[in-house]
Amino acid sequence: MAGETLDQERVLSTLNADGSRRWLNPKLSKGRWLTRRKVVGYGLIALFVILPHLRINGKPPLLLDIINREFTFVGTTLYPTDTLLLALLLLTIALSVFFFTALFGRIWCGWACPQTVYLELVYRPLERLFTSKHSPFGPAGGPLKFLSYLLLSFLLAHTFLSYFVGTDALRMWIFQSPLNHPLSFLLVIVVTVAMLFDFGYFREQLCIVACPYGRFQSVMLDRDSLIVGYDYTRGEPRGKTKQSAKADSDLSLNVIPDTPRGDCIDCTLCVQTCPTGIDIRDGLQLECVNCTQCIDACDTVMDKIGKPRGLIRYASQRELGGEKRHFFRPRLFVYPAVITILVSVMTVLLVNREPALIRVLRGRGAPFTVLENGRVSNSVQVKIHDRTPDGSTYQLTLVGVEDGQVVSESTEITLAPGEIRTEPMLFCVPPQAFETGRIDVELLVSTDGFETSVPYRMLGPVYRSSRPAEGATDGN
């Protein structure tokens, strides 16, 4: 009774009634679901390590170059000027999370989240290897565990850094002094320490206290979403009968006289194996990460006592309540429809995205200047952003007016891939072009396989052929 009272007083599954932390050491429950999670989890770990080394169109599949403000996704690089594309991509990812959560529940938390994958499939196995009761390392197990954590976190920190700087730069930095790249080296140290703190100390607290995803599930889930749940109708009232005691003499539980009882024999293995320390029999809880360990534990017990599996299983709240699950529901059509529209719009924008972005900005100073040769000039700033994979050389020509000219240090501008450059220059035209004090021209920008024109309104004196223009200023 004291244990039950304590559980009722506990605010969090990792917090004791007196405010101290309840340290969890979940028991590993082997079974079909653990095997499946290992296949998925170790596959994701391999993908995380290998992905930065792959190349699509000469670029990594995923690169978040924050310093140069470039985001490479599946071989396509997006820049700050691609604001609409970035917004559509983020919105598509968010809606995809909503869709898969409505369909499969918290499958991300238990099967794909790096916190769960690395903690349950890498760090905890190392802990059991070095510090369990049957560990062959004895007193040396503790230091060896810490050393393995340190080396693993250090390697993962380098892999993490490769997603921001690329493997080519990372490979070069590894063999150089940290003084040549102090910020990157500091980032590796910070990430390493953060991983040691998280996987060695904070652990399940991240899921229970810090991660907001569990709190969002009330919005993203409905009564027909898949969850890991306990069949209350089948399992209650709990208790071990004489019949089940004979079937499993290894479970040391109080034997209850043969009275009508549910299939749950109250062995508490589902609680002992839970990595977040909850009792799945208490219903849907935000701490549940759908890791399926309680399913494997319960299925093993059901096999021993001759009961059918599935007392704890993947099901919807509606099914657990004895009703039929409604698979076809509005949100499962709305989410895919919106996602399809967003992906289609992104595809159209990507296909029609020009390889360069050109802007013509008005320069500072007087709106126009009459040069010594009588021609009228406007000072402008031409901004070119190259978005080609190999860089380009751009030729600039003023069109839309007879005898128009671009005056600059060079009428050809060579840019590296992703480079942004702003060049000052003059647009010069004959004075007779300004019949009304203004004229619309176009800057023609061309390169191999690409040509575009940018409109610009030039200002000048009102031209009168009988006498010099009034108000004109001389300049060089």
PDB file of C-alpha atoms in Angstrom, residues 80-318:
ATOM      1  CA  PRO A  80      17.877  33.641 -48.112  1.00  0.00           C
ATOM      2  CA  THR A  81      16.342  35.002 -51.310  1.00  0.00           C
ATOM      3  CA  ASP A  82      14.306  31.779 -51.586  1.00  0.00           C
ATOM      4  CA  THR A  83      12.120  32.779 -48.655  1.00  0.00           C
ATOM      5  CA  LEU A  84       8.931  31.377 -50.146  1.00  0.00           C
ATOM      6  CA  LEU A  85      10.515  27.998 -50.889  1.00  0.00           C
ATOM      7  CA  LEU A  86      11.938  27.736 -47.377  1.00  0.00           C
ATOM      8  CA  ALA A  87       8.595  28.654 -45.832  1.00  0.00           C
ATOM      9  CA  LEU A  88       6.767  26.073 -47.956  1.00  0.00           C
ATOM     10  CA  LEU A  89       9.331  23.399 -47.041  1.00  0.00           C
ATOM     11  CA  LEU A  90       8.980  24.056 -43.294  1.00  0.00           C
ATOM     12  CA  LEU A  91       5.199  24.092 -43.560  1.00  0.00           C
ATOM     13  CA  THR A  92       5.252  20.794 -45.466  1.00  0.00           C
ATOM     14  CA  ILE A  93       7.432  19.187 -42.783  1.00  0.00           C
ATOM     15  CA  ALA A  94       5.124  20.422 -40.007  1.00  0.00           C
ATOM     16  CA  LEU A  95       1.983  19.161 -41.729  1.00  0.00           C
ATOM     17  CA  SER A  96       3.681  15.820 -42.412  1.00  0.00           C
ATOM     18  CA  VAL A  97       4.344  15.462 -38.685  1.00  0.00           C
ATOM     19  CA  PHE A  98       0.669  16.197 -37.981  1.00  0.00           C
ATOM     20  CA  PHE A  99      -0.431  13.663 -40.595  1.00  0.00           C
ATOM     21  CA  PHE A 100       1.780  10.796 -39.420  1.00  0.00           C
ATOM     22  CA  THR A 101       0.893  11.512 -35.796  1.00  0.00           C
ATOM     23  CA  ALA A 102      -2.832  11.383 -36.574  1.00  0.00           C
ATOM     24  CA  LEU A 103      -2.298   8.141 -38.485  1.00  0.00           C
ATOM     25  CA  PHE A 104       0.337   6.296 -36.429  1.00  0.00           C
ATOM     26  CA  GLY A 105       0.415   8.174 -33.122  1.00  0.00           C
ATOM     27  CA  ARG A 106       3.779   9.040 -31.579  1.00  0.00           C
ATOM     28  CA  ILE A 107       5.747   6.853 -33.951  1.00  0.00           C
ATOM     29  CA  TRP A 108       8.443   9.553 -34.149  1.00  0.00           C
ATOM     30  CA  CYS A 109       9.183   9.436 -30.413  1.00  0.00           C
ATOM     31  CA  GLY A 110       9.542   5.692 -30.075  1.00  0.00           C
ATOM     32  CA  TRP A 111      11.037   4.789 -33.440  1.00  0.00           C
ATOM     33  CA  ALA A 112      12.907   7.717 -35.006  1.00  0.00           C
ATOM     34  CA  CYS A 113      13.689  10.424 -32.433  1.00  0.00           C
ATOM     35  CA  PRO A 114      17.490  10.643 -31.919  1.00  0.00           C
ATOM     36  CA  GLN A 115      16.933  10.896 -28.173  1.00  0.00           C
ATOM     37  CA  THR A 116      15.175   7.523 -28.020  1.00  0.00           C
ATOM     38  CA  VAL A 117      17.252   5.804 -30.705  1.00  0.00           C
ATOM     39  CA  TYR A 118      20.653   6.668 -29.242  1.00  0.00           C
ATOM     40  CA  LEU A 119      19.667   6.327 -25.587  1.00  0.00           C
ATOM     41  CA  GLU A 120      17.884   2.973 -25.852  1.00  0.00           C
ATOM     42  CA  LEU A 121      19.937   1.365 -28.629  1.00  0.00           C
ATOM     43  CA  VAL A 122      23.439   2.706 -27.943  1.00  0.00           C
ATOM     44  CA  TYR A 123      24.040   4.312 -24.549  1.00  0.00           C
ATOM     45  CA  ARG A 124      21.931   2.039 -22.352  1.00  0.00           C
ATOM     46  CA  PRO A 125      23.366  -1.147 -23.950  1.00  0.00           C
ATOM     47  CA  LEU A 126      26.853   0.191 -23.191  1.00  0.00           C
ATOM     48  CA  GLU A 127      25.770   0.865 -19.621  1.00  0.00           C
ATOM     49  CA  ARG A 128      24.461  -2.699 -19.239  1.00  0.00           C
ATOM     50  CA  LEU A 129      27.688  -4.040 -20.744  1.00  0.00           C
ATOM     51  CA  PHE A 130      29.997  -2.231 -18.343  1.00  0.00           C
ATOM     52  CA  THR A 131      28.006  -1.826 -15.097  1.00  0.00           C
ATOM     53  CA  SER A 132      25.385  -4.578 -14.884  1.00  0.00           C
ATOM     54  CA  LYS A 133      25.507  -7.184 -12.115  1.00  0.00           C
ATOM     55  CA  HIS A 134      26.915  -9.746 -14.515  1.00  0.00           C
ATOM     56  CA  SER A 135      29.442  -7.385 -16.136  1.00  0.00           C
ATOM     57  CA  PRO A 136      32.885  -9.003 -16.590  1.00  0.00           C
ATOM     58  CA  PHE A 137      34.641  -5.671 -16.080  1.00  0.00           C
ATOM     59  CA  GLY A 138      34.040  -5.412 -12.342  1.00  0.00           C
ATOM     60  CA  PRO A 139      35.154  -2.133 -10.678  1.00  0.00           C
ATOM     61  CA  ALA A 140      36.645  -0.944 -13.970  1.00  0.00           C
ATOM     62  CA  GLY A 141      33.194  -0.924 -15.559  1.00  0.00           C
ATOM     63  CA  GLY A 142      32.347   2.596 -14.382  1.00  0.00           C
ATOM     64  CA  PRO A 143      35.416   4.337 -15.856  1.00  0.00           C
ATOM     65  CA  LEU A 144      35.159   2.247 -19.023  1.00  0.00           C
ATOM     66  CA  LYS A 145      31.519   3.252 -19.428  1.00  0.00           C
ATOM     67  CA  PHE A 146      32.419   6.926 -19.101  1.00  0.00           C
ATOM     68  CA  LEU A 147      35.283   6.534 -21.583  1.00  0.00           C
ATOM     69  CA  SER A 148      32.991   4.824 -24.118  1.00  0.00           C
ATOM     70  CA  TYR A 149      30.395   7.588 -23.631  1.00  0.00           C
ATOM     71  CA  LEU A 150      33.067  10.238 -24.176  1.00  0.00           C
ATOM     72  CA  LEU A 151      34.468   8.693 -27.360  1.00  0.00           C
ATOM     73  CA  LEU A 152      31.032   8.003 -28.803  1.00  0.00           C
ATOM     74  CA  SER A 153      29.780  11.525 -28.040  1.00  0.00           C
ATOM     75  CA  PHE A 154      32.948  12.999 -29.570  1.00  0.00           C
ATOM     76  CA  LEU A 155      32.445  11.022 -32.794  1.00  0.00           C
ATOM     77  CA  LEU A 156      28.748  11.920 -32.980  1.00  0.00           C
ATOM     78  CA  ALA A 157      29.600  15.587 -32.403  1.00  0.00           C
ATOM     79  CA  HIS A 158      31.894  15.517 -35.445  1.00  0.00           C
ATOM     80  CA  THR A 159      29.177  13.877 -37.504  1.00  0.00           C
ATOM     81  CA  PHE A 160      26.740  16.518 -36.300  1.00  0.00           C
ATOM     82  CA  LEU A 161      29.184  19.276 -37.314  1.00  0.00           C
ATOM     83  CA  SER A 162      29.488  17.801 -40.829  1.00  0.00           C
ATOM     84  CA  TYR A 163      25.845  18.718 -41.448  1.00  0.00           C
ATOM     85  CA  PHE A 164      26.802  22.395 -41.018  1.00  0.00           C
ATOM     86  CA  VAL A 165      30.257  22.670 -42.614  1.00  0.00           C
ATOM     87  CA  GLY A 166      30.402  19.671 -44.964  1.00  0.00           C
ATOM     88  CA  THR A 167      32.649  16.628 -44.816  1.00  0.00           C
ATOM     89  CA  ASP A 168      35.383  18.183 -46.984  1.00  0.00           C
ATOM     90  CA  ALA A 169      36.007  21.038 -44.558  1.00  0.00           C
ATOM     91  CA  LEU A 170      35.628  18.744 -41.545  1.00  0.00           C
ATOM     92  CA  ARG A 171      38.158  16.255 -42.910  1.00  0.00           C
ATOM     93  CA  MET A 172      40.668  19.054 -43.384  1.00  0.00           C
ATOM     94  CA  TRP A 173      40.081  20.505 -39.914  1.00  0.00           C
ATOM     95  CA  ILE A 174      40.562  17.158 -38.170  1.00  0.00           C
ATOM     96  CA  PHE A 175      44.211  17.107 -39.227  1.00  0.00           C
ATOM     97  CA  GLN A 176      44.845  20.764 -38.409  1.00  0.00           C
ATOM     98  CA  SER A 177      45.363  22.608 -35.171  1.00  0.00           C
ATOM     99  CA  PRO A 178      42.136  23.672 -33.421  1.00  0.00           C
ATOM    100  CA  LEU A 179      43.572  27.200 -33.403  1.00  0.00           C
ATOM    101  CA  ASN A 180      42.949  27.341 -37.161  1.00  0.00           C
ATOM    102  CA  HIS A 181      39.197  26.889 -36.644  1.00  0.00           C
ATOM    103  CA  PRO A 182      38.414  27.739 -32.987  1.00  0.00           C
ATOM    104  CA  LEU A 183      34.662  28.252 -33.405  1.00  0.00           C
ATOM    105  CA  SER A 184      34.130  24.871 -35.032  1.00  0.00           C
ATOM    106  CA  PHE A 185      36.322  23.150 -32.445  1.00  0.00           C
ATOM    107  CA  LEU A 186      34.374  24.879 -29.669  1.00  0.00           C
ATOM    108  CA  LEU A 187      31.115  23.687 -31.234  1.00  0.00           C
ATOM    109  CA  VAL A 188      32.375  20.077 -31.189  1.00  0.00           C
ATOM    110  CA  ILE A 189      33.328  20.393 -27.515  1.00  0.00           C
ATOM    111  CA  VAL A 190      29.962  21.938 -26.610  1.00  0.00           C
ATOM    112  CA  VAL A 191      28.011  19.248 -28.492  1.00  0.00           C
ATOM    113  CA  THR A 192      30.131  16.506 -26.909  1.00  0.00           C
ATOM    114  CA  VAL A 193      29.497  17.836 -23.403  1.00  0.00           C
ATOM    115  CA  ALA A 194      25.786  18.274 -24.180  1.00  0.00           C
ATOM    116  CA  MET A 195      25.542  14.644 -25.326  1.00  0.00           C
ATOM    117  CA  LEU A 196      27.367  13.410 -22.239  1.00  0.00           C
ATOM    118  CA  PHE A 197      24.998  15.395 -20.036  1.00  0.00           C
ATOM    119  CA  ASP A 198      21.902  14.278 -21.917  1.00  0.00           C
ATOM    120  CA  PHE A 199      22.591  10.578 -22.402  1.00  0.00           C
ATOM    121  CA  GLY A 200      24.566  10.119 -19.208  1.00  0.00           C
ATOM    122  CA  TYR A 201      22.498  12.171 -16.758  1.00  0.00           C
ATOM    123  CA  PHE A 202      19.407  13.940 -18.052  1.00  0.00           C
ATOM    124  CA  ARG A 203      18.132  11.019 -20.142  1.00  0.00           C
ATOM    125  CA  GLU A 204      14.359  10.461 -20.005  1.00  0.00           C
ATOM    126  CA  GLN A 205      13.925  13.887 -18.411  1.00  0.00           C
ATOM    127  CA  LEU A 206      14.300  15.393 -21.873  1.00  0.00           C
ATOM    128  CA  CYS A 207      11.191  13.549 -23.068  1.00  0.00           C
ATOM    129  CA  ILE A 208       9.191  14.158 -19.897  1.00  0.00           C
ATOM    130  CA  VAL A 209      10.150  17.726 -18.994  1.00  0.00           C
ATOM    131  CA  ALA A 210      11.873  19.497 -21.880  1.00  0.00           C
ATOM    132  CA  CYS A 211      10.399  18.170 -25.138  1.00  0.00           C
ATOM    133  CA  PRO A 212       7.149  19.923 -26.144  1.00  0.00           C
ATOM    134  CA  TYR A 213       6.045  17.183 -28.544  1.00  0.00           C
ATOM    135  CA  GLY A 214       4.244  15.148 -25.869  1.00  0.00           C
ATOM    136  CA  ARG A 215       2.206  18.198 -24.949  1.00  0.00           C
ATOM    137  CA  PHE A 216       1.236  18.730 -28.581  1.00  0.00           C
ATOM    138  CA  GLN A 217      -0.201  15.250 -28.894  1.00  0.00           C
ATOM    139  CA  SER A 218      -3.554  16.318 -27.450  1.00  0.00           C
ATOM    140  CA  VAL A 219      -3.920  18.505 -30.545  1.00  0.00           C
ATOM    141  CA  MET A 220      -2.481  16.079 -33.088  1.00  0.00           C
ATOM    142  CA  LEU A 221      -4.078  12.867 -31.812  1.00  0.00           C
ATOM    143  CA  ASP A 222      -7.702  11.851 -31.958  1.00  0.00           C
ATOM    144  CA  ARG A 223      -9.564   8.833 -30.634  1.00  0.00           C
ATOM    145  CA  ASP A 224      -8.774   6.894 -33.807  1.00  0.00           C
ATOM    146  CA  SER A 225      -5.010   7.491 -33.790  1.00  0.00           C
ATOM    147  CA  LEU A 226      -2.801   4.512 -33.016  1.00  0.00           C
ATOM    148  CA  ILE A 227      -1.309   4.472 -29.531  1.00  0.00           C
ATOM    149  CA  VAL A 228       0.306   1.906 -27.282  1.00  0.00           C
ATOM    150  CA  GLY A 229      -2.534   1.129 -24.907  1.00  0.00           C
ATOM    151  CA  TYR A 230      -3.713  -1.272 -22.232  1.00  0.00           C
ATOM    152  CA  ASP A 231      -6.960  -3.166 -22.809  1.00  0.00           C
ATOM    153  CA  TYR A 232      -8.719  -2.210 -19.591  1.00  0.00           C
ATOM    154  CA  THR A 233     -11.816  -4.293 -20.316  1.00  0.00           C
ATOM    155  CA  ARG A 234      -9.830  -7.452 -20.833  1.00  0.00           C
ATOM    156  CA  GLY A 235      -7.263  -6.889 -18.108  1.00  0.00           C
ATOM    157  CA  GLU A 236      -9.400  -5.788 -15.152  1.00  0.00           C
ATOM    158  CA  PRO A 237      -9.779  -6.638 -12.367  1.00  0.00           C
ATOM    159  CA  ARG A 238      -6.100  -7.398 -11.966  1.00  0.00           C
ATOM    160  CA  GLY A 239      -4.762 -10.248  -9.897  1.00  0.00           C
ATOM    161  CA  LYS A 240      -3.010 -13.599 -10.051  1.00  0.00           C
ATOM    162  CA  THR A 241      -5.292 -16.630  -9.789  1.00  0.00           C
ATOM    163  CA  LYS A 242      -4.215 -20.113  -8.706  1.00  0.00           C
ATOM    164  CA  GLN A 243      -4.419 -21.240 -12.313  1.00  0.00           C
ATOM    165  CA  SER A 244      -2.026 -18.579 -13.560  1.00  0.00           C
ATOM    166  CA  ALA A 245       0.275 -19.180 -10.568  1.00  0.00           C
ATOM    167  CA  LYS A 246       0.665 -22.827 -11.580  1.00  0.00           C
ATOM    168  CA  ALA A 247       1.385 -21.776 -15.144  1.00  0.00           C
ATOM    169  CA  ASP A 248       4.148 -19.424 -14.044  1.00  0.00           C
ATOM    170  CA  SER A 249       5.837 -20.339 -10.778  1.00  0.00           C
ATOM    171  CA  ASP A 250       8.648 -17.862 -11.457  1.00  0.00           C
ATOM    172  CA  LEU A 251       6.457 -14.794 -10.844  1.00  0.00           C
ATOM    173  CA  SER A 252       6.456 -14.187  -7.100  1.00  0.00           C
ATOM    174  CA  LEU A 253       3.065 -12.553  -6.637  1.00  0.00           C
ATOM    175  CA  ASN A 254       0.274 -12.844  -4.141  1.00  0.00           C
ATOM    176  CA  VAL A 255      -2.075 -15.652  -5.131  1.00  0.00           C
ATOM    177  CA  ILE A 256      -5.715 -14.624  -5.191  1.00  0.00           C
ATOM    178  CA  PRO A 257      -8.482 -17.220  -4.872  1.00  0.00           C
ATOM    179  CA  ASP A 258     -10.050 -18.366  -8.129  1.00  0.00           C
ATOM    180  CA  THR A 259     -12.551 -15.598  -8.651  1.00  0.00           C
ATOM    181  CA  PRO A 260     -13.401 -13.861 -11.919  1.00  0.00           C
ATOM    182  CA  ARG A 261     -10.247 -11.969 -12.822  1.00  0.00           C
ATOM    183  CA  GLY A 262      -8.912 -10.171 -15.878  1.00  0.00           C
ATOM    184  CA  ASP A 263      -5.896 -11.292 -17.853  1.00  0.00           C
ATOM    185  CA  CYS A 264      -3.566  -8.810 -16.118  1.00  0.00           C
ATOM    186  CA  ILE A 265      -1.797 -10.649 -13.288  1.00  0.00           C
ATOM    187  CA  ASP A 266      -0.293  -7.410 -11.956  1.00  0.00           C
ATOM    188  CA  CYS A 267       3.299  -8.529 -12.511  1.00  0.00           C
ATOM    189  CA  THR A 268       4.325  -4.866 -13.113  1.00  0.00           C
ATOM    190  CA  LEU A 269       6.809  -5.891 -15.824  1.00  0.00           C
ATOM    191  CA  CYS A 270       5.270  -3.266 -18.097  1.00  0.00           C
ATOM    192  CA  VAL A 271       6.283  -0.640 -15.523  1.00  0.00           C
ATOM    193  CA  GLN A 272       9.732  -2.091 -14.895  1.00  0.00           C
ATOM    194  CA  THR A 273      10.596  -2.045 -18.583  1.00  0.00           C
ATOM    195  CA  CYS A 274       9.247   1.438 -19.375  1.00  0.00           C
ATOM    196  CA  PRO A 275      12.106   3.876 -20.189  1.00  0.00           C
ATOM    197  CA  THR A 276      10.074   6.819 -18.873  1.00  0.00           C
ATOM    198  CA  GLY A 277       8.854   5.016 -15.743  1.00  0.00           C
ATOM    199  CA  ILE A 278       5.092   5.213 -16.315  1.00  0.00           C
ATOM    200  CA  ASP A 279       2.374   2.622 -15.851  1.00  0.00           C
ATOM    201  CA  ILE A 280       0.724   2.099 -19.228  1.00  0.00           C
ATOM    202  CA  ARG A 281      -2.332   0.734 -17.431  1.00  0.00           C
ATOM    203  CA  ASP A 282      -3.149   4.258 -16.240  1.00  0.00           C
ATOM    204  CA  GLY A 283      -4.220   5.227 -19.768  1.00  0.00           C
ATOM    205  CA  LEU A 284      -2.825   7.638 -22.351  1.00  0.00           C
ATOM    206  CA  GLN A 285      -0.032   9.776 -20.878  1.00  0.00           C
ATOM    207  CA  LEU A 286       2.203  12.433 -22.383  1.00  0.00           C
ATOM    208  CA  GLU A 287       5.281  10.637 -20.973  1.00  0.00           C
ATOM    209  CA  CYS A 288       4.605   7.580 -23.156  1.00  0.00           C
ATOM    210  CA  VAL A 289       6.974   7.566 -26.153  1.00  0.00           C
ATOM    211  CA  ASN A 290       5.401   4.487 -27.794  1.00  0.00           C
ATOM    212  CA  CYS A 291       8.638   2.489 -27.541  1.00  0.00           C
ATOM    213  CA  THR A 292       6.603  -0.789 -27.356  1.00  0.00           C
ATOM    214  CA  GLN A 293       8.752  -2.239 -24.553  1.00  0.00           C
ATOM    215  CA  CYS A 294       5.628  -2.794 -22.455  1.00  0.00           C
ATOM    216  CA  ILE A 295       4.069  -4.725 -25.354  1.00  0.00           C
ATOM    217  CA  ASP A 296       7.021  -7.134 -25.520  1.00  0.00           C
ATOM    218  CA  ALA A 297       7.027  -7.562 -21.742  1.00  0.00           C
ATOM    219  CA  CYS A 298       3.301  -8.245 -21.558  1.00  0.00           C
ATOM    220  CA  ASP A 299       3.304 -10.606 -24.550  1.00  0.00           C
ATOM    221  CA  THR A 300       6.010 -12.679 -22.842  1.00  0.00           C
ATOM    222  CA  VAL A 301       3.877 -12.980 -19.699  1.00  0.00           C
ATOM    223  CA  MET A 302       0.756 -13.841 -21.676  1.00  0.00           C
ATOM    224  CA  ASP A 303       2.664 -16.624 -23.439  1.00  0.00           C
ATOM    225  CA  LYS A 304       3.735 -18.047 -20.076  1.00  0.00           C
ATOM    226  CA  ILE A 305       0.259 -18.114 -18.552  1.00  0.00           C
ATOM    227  CA  GLY A 306      -1.443 -19.362 -21.698  1.00  0.00           C
ATOM    228  CA  LYS A 307      -3.368 -16.181 -22.516  1.00  0.00           C
ATOM    229  CA  PRO A 308      -3.599 -14.532 -25.946  1.00  0.00           C
ATOM    230  CA  ARG A 309      -1.221 -11.695 -26.710  1.00  0.00           C
ATOM    231  CA  GLY A 310      -2.424  -8.125 -27.084  1.00  0.00           C
ATOM    232  CA  LEU A 311      -3.385  -7.141 -23.550  1.00  0.00           C
ATOM    233  CA  ILE A 312      -1.070  -4.207 -24.246  1.00  0.00           C
ATOM    234  CA  ARG A 313      -0.928  -3.462 -27.951  1.00  0.00           C
ATOM    235  CA  TYR A 314      -1.060  -0.908 -30.697  1.00  0.00           C
ATOM    236  CA  ALA A 315      -4.676   0.249 -30.869  1.00  0.00           C
ATOM    237  CA  SER A 316      -6.762   3.389 -30.900  1.00  0.00           C
ATOM    238  CA  GLN A 317      -8.533   4.769 -27.866  1.00  0.00           C
ATOM    239  CA  ARG A 318     -11.812   3.956 -29.578  1.00  0.00           C
TER     240      ARG A 318
END
